[in-house]
Structures are given as C-alpha cells and as structure tokens.
Short mmCIF file of N, CA and C in Angstrom, two decimals:
data_model
loop_
_atom_site.label_atom_id
_atom_site.label_comp_id
_atom_site.label_asym_id
_atom_site.label_seq_id
_atom_site.Cartn_x
_atom_site.Cartn_y
_atom_site.Cartn_z
N MET G 1 96.90 131.88 89.43
CA MET G 1 97.21 131.72 90.83
C MET G 1 98.45 132.51 91.22
N ALA G 2 99.22 132.94 90.27
CA ALA G 2 100.44 133.68 90.59
C ALA G 2 100.14 135.09 91.07
N ASP G 3 98.89 135.57 90.89
CA ASP G 3 98.53 136.93 91.27
C ASP G 3 98.23 137.07 92.75
N ARG G 4 98.20 136.00 93.50
CA ARG G 4 97.89 136.09 94.92
C ARG G 4 98.83 135.21 95.72
N ALA G 5 98.88 135.43 97.00
CA ALA G 5 99.73 134.61 97.87
C ALA G 5 99.06 133.27 98.13
N PHE G 6 99.87 132.24 98.24
CA PHE G 6 99.37 130.91 98.56
C PHE G 6 99.27 130.74 100.06
N SER G 7 98.24 130.06 100.51
CA SER G 7 98.16 129.70 101.93
C SER G 7 99.08 128.50 102.16
N ASN G 8 99.38 128.21 103.41
CA ASN G 8 100.20 127.04 103.72
C ASN G 8 99.54 125.77 103.22
N ASP G 9 98.22 125.67 103.38
CA ASP G 9 97.51 124.48 102.89
C ASP G 9 97.64 124.35 101.37
N GLU G 10 97.51 125.44 100.66
CA GLU G 10 97.62 125.41 99.20
C GLU G 10 99.04 125.02 98.79
N LEU G 11 100.04 125.52 99.51
CA LEU G 11 101.42 125.16 99.19
C LEU G 11 101.65 123.67 99.39
N ARG G 12 101.12 123.11 100.47
CA ARG G 12 101.27 121.67 100.70
C ARG G 12 100.56 120.88 99.60
N LEU G 13 99.38 121.31 99.21
CA LEU G 13 98.67 120.64 98.12
C LEU G 13 99.43 120.75 96.81
N TYR G 14 100.04 121.90 96.56
CA TYR G 14 100.84 122.09 95.35
C TYR G 14 102.05 121.15 95.36
N GLU G 15 102.68 121.00 96.52
CA GLU G 15 103.81 120.08 96.65
C GLU G 15 103.34 118.64 96.37
N LEU G 16 102.16 118.28 96.87
CA LEU G 16 101.60 116.96 96.60
C LEU G 16 101.36 116.78 95.11
N LEU G 17 100.80 117.78 94.47
CA LEU G 17 100.56 117.74 93.04
C LEU G 17 101.87 117.51 92.28
N GLN G 18 102.93 118.18 92.70
CA GLN G 18 104.22 118.00 92.04
C GLN G 18 104.72 116.56 92.14
N GLN G 19 104.45 115.91 93.27
CA GLN G 19 104.85 114.52 93.43
C GLN G 19 104.06 113.61 92.49
N PHE G 20 102.79 113.88 92.32
CA PHE G 20 101.99 113.09 91.37
C PHE G 20 102.50 113.32 89.95
N LEU G 21 102.83 114.56 89.62
CA LEU G 21 103.34 114.86 88.28
C LEU G 21 104.68 114.18 88.01
N ALA G 22 105.46 113.95 89.06
CA ALA G 22 106.78 113.34 88.91
C ALA G 22 106.74 111.82 88.83
N LEU G 23 105.56 111.21 88.95
CA LEU G 23 105.49 109.75 88.95
C LEU G 23 106.05 109.15 87.66
N SER G 24 105.63 109.65 86.52
CA SER G 24 106.14 109.12 85.25
C SER G 24 105.81 110.08 84.12
N ASP G 25 106.36 109.76 82.96
CA ASP G 25 106.06 110.52 81.75
C ASP G 25 105.04 109.80 80.88
N ASP G 26 104.42 108.77 81.43
CA ASP G 26 103.44 107.98 80.69
C ASP G 26 102.28 108.89 80.28
N THR G 27 101.91 108.83 79.02
CA THR G 27 100.84 109.71 78.52
C THR G 27 99.47 109.04 78.51
N GLU G 28 99.40 107.76 78.90
CA GLU G 28 98.11 107.10 79.01
C GLU G 28 97.29 107.81 80.09
N VAL G 29 96.02 108.02 79.84
CA VAL G 29 95.17 108.69 80.82
C VAL G 29 94.19 107.68 81.41
N ALA G 30 94.42 107.36 82.69
CA ALA G 30 93.52 106.45 83.40
C ALA G 30 92.67 107.22 84.40
N GLY G 31 93.06 108.45 84.69
CA GLY G 31 92.30 109.27 85.62
C GLY G 31 92.90 110.66 85.72
N THR G 32 92.11 111.56 86.26
CA THR G 32 92.56 112.93 86.47
C THR G 32 92.41 113.25 87.94
N LEU G 33 93.43 113.85 88.50
CA LEU G 33 93.42 114.26 89.90
C LEU G 33 93.31 115.77 89.94
N ILE G 34 92.32 116.27 90.68
CA ILE G 34 92.14 117.71 90.85
C ILE G 34 92.28 118.00 92.34
N LEU G 35 93.19 118.87 92.68
CA LEU G 35 93.40 119.24 94.07
C LEU G 35 92.74 120.59 94.33
N ILE G 36 91.85 120.59 95.32
CA ILE G 36 91.09 121.78 95.66
C ILE G 36 91.48 122.21 97.06
N GLY G 37 91.77 123.49 97.22
CA GLY G 37 92.17 124.03 98.52
C GLY G 37 91.01 124.08 99.50
N PRO G 38 91.31 124.42 100.75
CA PRO G 38 90.29 124.42 101.79
C PRO G 38 89.16 125.43 101.56
N LYS G 39 89.39 126.44 100.74
CA LYS G 39 88.35 127.43 100.47
C LYS G 39 87.70 127.23 99.11
N GLY G 40 87.96 126.07 98.48
CA GLY G 40 87.31 125.74 97.23
C GLY G 40 88.05 126.12 95.96
N SER G 41 89.20 126.75 96.08
CA SER G 41 89.94 127.12 94.87
C SER G 41 90.73 125.91 94.37
N ILE G 42 90.81 125.78 93.06
CA ILE G 42 91.56 124.69 92.46
C ILE G 42 93.05 125.03 92.54
N VAL G 43 93.80 124.15 93.19
CA VAL G 43 95.25 124.32 93.32
C VAL G 43 95.93 123.84 92.05
N GLY G 44 95.42 122.77 91.47
CA GLY G 44 96.00 122.25 90.25
C GLY G 44 95.39 120.91 89.90
N ASP G 45 95.79 120.38 88.74
CA ASP G 45 95.30 119.08 88.33
C ASP G 45 96.39 118.37 87.54
N CYS G 46 96.24 117.06 87.43
CA CYS G 46 97.16 116.28 86.61
C CYS G 46 96.45 115.02 86.14
N VAL G 47 96.89 114.50 85.01
CA VAL G 47 96.38 113.22 84.54
C VAL G 47 97.37 112.14 84.95
N LEU G 48 96.82 110.98 85.27
CA LEU G 48 97.64 109.86 85.73
C LEU G 48 97.37 108.63 84.88
N SER G 49 98.41 107.87 84.62
CA SER G 49 98.26 106.60 83.94
C SER G 49 97.86 105.55 84.97
N ALA G 50 97.46 104.38 84.49
CA ALA G 50 97.11 103.30 85.40
C ALA G 50 98.31 102.93 86.27
N ALA G 51 99.50 102.91 85.69
CA ALA G 51 100.71 102.60 86.47
C ALA G 51 100.98 103.66 87.53
N ASP G 52 100.73 104.92 87.20
CA ASP G 52 100.91 106.01 88.17
C ASP G 52 99.95 105.84 89.35
N ILE G 53 98.70 105.53 89.04
CA ILE G 53 97.69 105.35 90.08
C ILE G 53 98.07 104.17 90.98
N GLU G 54 98.51 103.08 90.37
CA GLU G 54 98.90 101.90 91.14
C GLU G 54 100.10 102.21 92.03
N ALA G 55 101.09 102.92 91.48
CA ALA G 55 102.28 103.26 92.27
C ALA G 55 101.92 104.16 93.45
N ALA G 56 101.07 105.14 93.22
CA ALA G 56 100.67 106.05 94.29
C ALA G 56 99.85 105.31 95.35
N ALA G 57 98.94 104.45 94.92
CA ALA G 57 98.13 103.69 95.87
C ALA G 57 99.00 102.75 96.70
N ASP G 58 99.98 102.09 96.06
CA ASP G 58 100.88 101.20 96.79
C ASP G 58 101.71 101.97 97.82
N ALA G 59 102.21 103.14 97.43
CA ALA G 59 103.01 103.94 98.35
C ALA G 59 102.17 104.41 99.54
N LEU G 60 100.95 104.82 99.29
CA LEU G 60 100.06 105.25 100.37
C LEU G 60 99.68 104.08 101.28
N LEU G 61 99.48 102.92 100.69
CA LEU G 61 99.18 101.73 101.49
C LEU G 61 100.32 101.44 102.45
N GLN G 62 101.54 101.46 101.95
CA GLN G 62 102.71 101.20 102.80
C GLN G 62 102.81 102.25 103.91
N LEU G 63 102.57 103.50 103.59
CA LEU G 63 102.61 104.56 104.59
C LEU G 63 101.55 104.34 105.66
N ASN G 64 100.34 104.00 105.25
CA ASN G 64 99.26 103.77 106.22
C ASN G 64 99.53 102.56 107.09
N ILE G 65 100.13 101.52 106.54
CA ILE G 65 100.49 100.36 107.34
C ILE G 65 101.54 100.74 108.38
N ARG G 66 102.57 101.48 107.96
CA ARG G 66 103.62 101.91 108.91
C ARG G 66 103.03 102.79 110.01
N ARG G 67 102.14 103.69 109.65
CA ARG G 67 101.52 104.56 110.66
C ARG G 67 100.66 103.77 111.63
N ALA G 68 99.88 102.82 111.12
CA ALA G 68 99.04 102.00 111.99
C ALA G 68 99.90 101.15 112.92
N ASP G 69 100.97 100.59 112.38
CA ASP G 69 101.88 99.79 113.22
C ASP G 69 102.53 100.65 114.29
N ALA G 70 102.94 101.85 113.93
CA ALA G 70 103.57 102.76 114.90
C ALA G 70 102.58 103.15 115.99
N ALA G 71 101.33 103.37 115.61
CA ALA G 71 100.30 103.74 116.59
C ALA G 71 100.04 102.60 117.57
N GLU G 72 100.23 101.37 117.11
CA GLU G 72 100.02 100.21 117.97
C GLU G 72 101.30 99.78 118.67
N GLY G 73 102.39 100.51 118.44
CA GLY G 73 103.65 100.19 119.08
C GLY G 73 104.37 99.01 118.46
N LEU G 74 104.03 98.67 117.23
CA LEU G 74 104.66 97.54 116.55
C LEU G 74 105.91 98.00 115.81
N ALA G 75 106.81 97.06 115.56
CA ALA G 75 108.00 97.36 114.77
C ALA G 75 107.58 97.71 113.35
N PRO G 76 108.36 98.54 112.67
CA PRO G 76 108.01 98.89 111.29
C PRO G 76 107.89 97.65 110.42
N ALA G 77 106.88 97.64 109.57
CA ALA G 77 106.66 96.52 108.66
C ALA G 77 107.71 96.53 107.56
N GLU G 78 108.04 95.35 107.08
CA GLU G 78 108.95 95.26 105.94
C GLU G 78 108.23 95.77 104.71
N PRO G 79 108.97 96.32 103.75
CA PRO G 79 108.32 96.79 102.52
C PRO G 79 107.60 95.65 101.81
N LEU G 80 106.51 95.98 101.14
CA LEU G 80 105.78 94.98 100.37
C LEU G 80 106.63 94.53 99.19
N PRO G 81 106.54 93.24 98.81
CA PRO G 81 107.30 92.76 97.66
C PRO G 81 106.84 93.47 96.39
N ASP G 82 107.78 93.67 95.46
CA ASP G 82 107.40 94.41 94.27
C ASP G 82 107.75 93.70 92.96
N ASP G 83 108.23 92.46 93.05
CA ASP G 83 108.43 91.73 91.80
C ASP G 83 107.94 90.29 91.96
N GLU G 84 107.80 89.61 90.86
CA GLU G 84 107.22 88.27 90.86
C GLU G 84 107.98 87.30 91.75
N THR G 85 109.32 87.37 91.75
CA THR G 85 110.13 86.46 92.55
C THR G 85 109.88 86.69 94.04
N GLN G 86 109.86 87.94 94.46
CA GLN G 86 109.62 88.26 95.87
C GLN G 86 108.21 87.85 96.28
N ILE G 87 107.24 88.08 95.43
CA ILE G 87 105.86 87.73 95.73
C ILE G 87 105.74 86.21 95.88
N ALA G 88 106.38 85.46 94.98
CA ALA G 88 106.35 84.00 95.06
C ALA G 88 107.01 83.52 96.34
N ALA G 89 108.12 84.15 96.74
CA ALA G 89 108.83 83.75 97.96
C ALA G 89 107.95 83.98 99.19
N VAL G 90 107.24 85.09 99.23
CA VAL G 90 106.34 85.37 100.35
C VAL G 90 105.23 84.32 100.38
N GLY G 91 104.69 83.97 99.22
CA GLY G 91 103.66 82.94 99.14
C GLY G 91 104.18 81.59 99.63
N ASP G 92 105.41 81.25 99.25
CA ASP G 92 106.00 79.99 99.70
C ASP G 92 106.19 79.98 101.21
N GLU G 93 106.64 81.10 101.77
CA GLU G 93 106.82 81.19 103.22
C GLU G 93 105.49 81.05 103.94
N ALA G 94 104.45 81.68 103.42
CA ALA G 94 103.13 81.59 104.04
C ALA G 94 102.60 80.16 103.98
N GLU G 95 102.80 79.51 102.85
CA GLU G 95 102.35 78.13 102.71
C GLU G 95 103.08 77.21 103.69
N ALA G 96 104.39 77.38 103.81
CA ALA G 96 105.17 76.57 104.75
C ALA G 96 104.71 76.83 106.18
N PHE G 97 104.44 78.08 106.50
CA PHE G 97 103.97 78.45 107.83
C PHE G 97 102.65 77.74 108.16
N LEU G 98 101.73 77.75 107.22
CA LEU G 98 100.44 77.11 107.43
C LEU G 98 100.55 75.59 107.51
N LYS G 99 101.40 75.01 106.69
CA LYS G 99 101.60 73.55 106.74
C LYS G 99 102.23 73.12 108.05
N ASN G 100 102.98 74.02 108.67
CA ASN G 100 103.64 73.74 109.95
C ASN G 100 102.72 74.02 111.13
N GLY G 101 101.46 74.20 110.86
CA GLY G 101 100.51 74.45 111.93
C GLY G 101 100.61 75.85 112.52
N GLY G 102 101.15 76.77 111.75
CA GLY G 102 101.26 78.15 112.22
C GLY G 102 102.45 78.38 113.15
N LEU G 103 103.41 77.46 113.10
CA LEU G 103 104.61 77.60 113.94
C LEU G 103 105.79 78.00 113.08
N LEU G 104 106.63 78.84 113.65
CA LEU G 104 107.83 79.26 112.92
C LEU G 104 108.90 78.21 112.94
#
C-alpha cells in the first residue's frame, strides 16, 4: 500500500484500524477485523481478543447513545458503569425507584 497515495476514506479507515490495534496487547484471538476501502481494497486487518471486542462494542454503544440523545435534544447520558460496585449501585437505585412507584 505504500506504493500509492491513500484516499481520505482509506486514511480514516487506517486511523480506525490503529485504534483497534491499540486496544491491548492480549494475544488471545476471538476475531479478526478486516477493513476494506470504498473501492474494495484491503486497508488492513487486526486480530482482537474477547476483551478487545467487548471494550470496542461498549465504547461504540456509549457513542451511539450520546448521538441518539443529542439528536433528540436530551442531555448527555452518564457513562455506563464499568465495575461490579457501580453496577450494583445502579441496580439498587432502579429497585428503589420501582418500589417507590416510579417516583424520585
């Protein structure tokens, strides 16, 4: 690929590939990501561990939630909890909310 100029789309895909490669040094292979440019040329590939895939999916989920909220004119959502204590606290708050008849 170094023998030709990259298109803007290919450069953006290459930057995306670099972010996937930077997720971790985990050598477990849970999947392979192949990025193909708009004209069918392979921009690059990388192998991802299960943890890498989960981290990328979680980050994209948060981004999509923020974008959907912004499109609806809602305030930005709080980040999703990422440890057991935070997850339990959210569950406790939801349970209290429901026991209170849905009132704050």
